[in-house]
Amino acid sequence: MRTRDEQKEEAIRRQAIEIIAKEGLDGFSVNKLAKAAGVSVATLYIYYKDREDLIVELCRQVSTHMLECSLKNFNPDMNFEEGLRIQWINRAAYFMEYPLEVEFIEHVRYSHYYGKISMSIHSMFGEVLGKFVHNAIQRNELIKLPFEVYWSVAFAPLYQLIKFHTQGFSMANEQFLLTDQVMMQALQLVLKALKP
């Protein structure tokens, strides 16, 4: 039995994320991955049982990384305004620094692969953010809303600004760059909508 090589494993991981990010799940095959990573197809099976195992493991790794980045310097006991500000800063930083991971997650998010890890991810993330939201409601810093309404109001504006930034333009402007000033202006409007 051949031993695991961390450099090969990282090359496989990196190439798989890139292929799925650029070509989607339909454009991804183990043959294409092996060629891009510079390994034999047999080498892939040292690290993963099959294509599905590889994709599920990548979902787990990328989602965990995204959540860790989102929770950097965050504490669920923070006041609502400060906690949401940190969430916005962290999420924007992640989207800017790891665009291939973001594209990868977008391709797998609504697939059965993501469903295999969603419960563990949601429980890890939900525990921290659930406590944050609960604390904010208890301190009368946040109105009580159904989760979907809260999430849409709290984060959709940020994600749309990031999308404009990634495109480099918006519907109204030929050029768009997301600045801290623009992000904080949008955040203030979100906070105004969510506070009692």
CSV table of N, CA and C in Angstrom, one decimal, residues 4 16 20 38 48 54 60 62 73 77 80 85 87 92 99 116 136 154 164 166-168 178 187:
chain,number,residue,atom,x,y,z
A,4,ARG,N,0.6,8.2,1.9
A,4,ARG,CA,0.1,9.5,1.5
A,4,ARG,C,1.1,10.5,1.4
A,16,ALA,N,-9.1,20.1,-7.7
A,16,ALA,CA,-10.6,19.7,-7.6
A,16,ALA,C,-11.4,20.9,-7.4
A,20,ILE,N,-14.1,22.4,-10.2
A,20,ILE,CA,-15.5,22.5,-9.9
A,20,ILE,C,-16.0,23.9,-9.9
A,38,GLY,N,-1.5,16.3,-11.9
A,38,GLY,CA,-0.2,15.7,-12.2
A,38,GLY,C,0.0,14.3,-11.5
A,48,TYR,N,-9.1,9.1,-1.5
A,48,TYR,CA,-10.6,9.2,-1.5
A,48,TYR,C,-11.1,7.8,-2.0
A,54,LEU,N,-14.6,12.2,-2.5
A,54,LEU,CA,-13.8,13.4,-2.7
A,54,LEU,C,-14.6,14.7,-2.6
A,60,ARG,N,-16.9,19.5,3.1
A,60,ARG,CA,-16.6,19.6,4.5
A,60,ARG,C,-15.5,20.6,4.8
A,62,VAL,N,-14.0,23.0,2.8
A,62,VAL,CA,-14.2,24.3,2.4
A,62,VAL,C,-15.3,25.0,3.3
A,73,ASN,N,-12.5,36.5,15.5
A,73,ASN,CA,-12.7,37.7,16.4
A,73,ASN,C,-14.2,37.9,16.8
A,77,ASP,N,-21.5,36.6,22.6
A,77,ASP,CA,-21.9,37.5,23.6
A,77,ASP,C,-21.8,39.0,23.3
A,80,PHE,N,-25.2,43.3,19.4
A,80,PHE,CA,-25.6,43.0,18.1
A,80,PHE,C,-24.9,43.8,17.0
A,85,ARG,N,-21.2,43.6,12.5
A,85,ARG,CA,-20.1,44.3,11.8
A,85,ARG,C,-19.0,43.4,11.6
A,87,GLN,N,-19.1,40.1,11.5
A,87,GLN,CA,-19.5,39.1,10.5
A,87,GLN,C,-19.4,39.7,9.1
A,92,ALA,N,-16.8,39.4,4.0
A,92,ALA,CA,-16.3,40.1,2.8
A,92,ALA,C,-14.9,39.7,2.6
A,99,PRO,N,-11.9,33.4,-3.7
A,99,PRO,CA,-12.9,33.4,-4.7
A,99,PRO,C,-13.2,32.0,-5.2
A,116,LYS,N,-25.0,16.0,2.5
A,116,LYS,CA,-24.4,15.0,3.3
A,116,LYS,C,-23.6,15.7,4.5
A,136,ALA,N,-29.0,38.9,21.4
A,136,ALA,CA,-29.4,40.2,20.9
A,136,ALA,C,-30.9,40.5,21.1
A,154,ALA,N,-30.1,40.5,7.0
A,154,ALA,CA,-28.8,40.7,7.6
A,154,ALA,C,-27.7,40.5,6.6
A,164,PHE,N,-21.4,42.6,-7.0
A,164,PHE,CA,-21.1,43.8,-7.8
A,164,PHE,C,-19.6,43.9,-7.9
A,166,THR,N,-17.2,41.7,-7.4
A,166,THR,CA,-16.6,40.6,-8.2
A,166,THR,C,-16.8,40.8,-9.7
A,167,GLN,N,-18.0,41.3,-10.1
A,167,GLN,CA,-18.2,41.6,-11.5
A,167,GLN,C,-17.5,42.8,-11.9
A,168,GLY,N,-17.2,43.7,-11.0
A,168,GLY,CA,-16.5,45.0,-11.3
A,168,GLY,C,-17.5,46.1,-11.8
A,178,LEU,N,-16.1,47.6,-4.1
A,178,LEU,CA,-16.6,47.6,-2.7
A,178,LEU,C,-15.6,48.2,-1.8
A,187,LEU,N,-24.3,48.4,5.9
A,187,LEU,CA,-24.5,47.8,7.2
A,187,LEU,C,-25.4,48.7,8.1
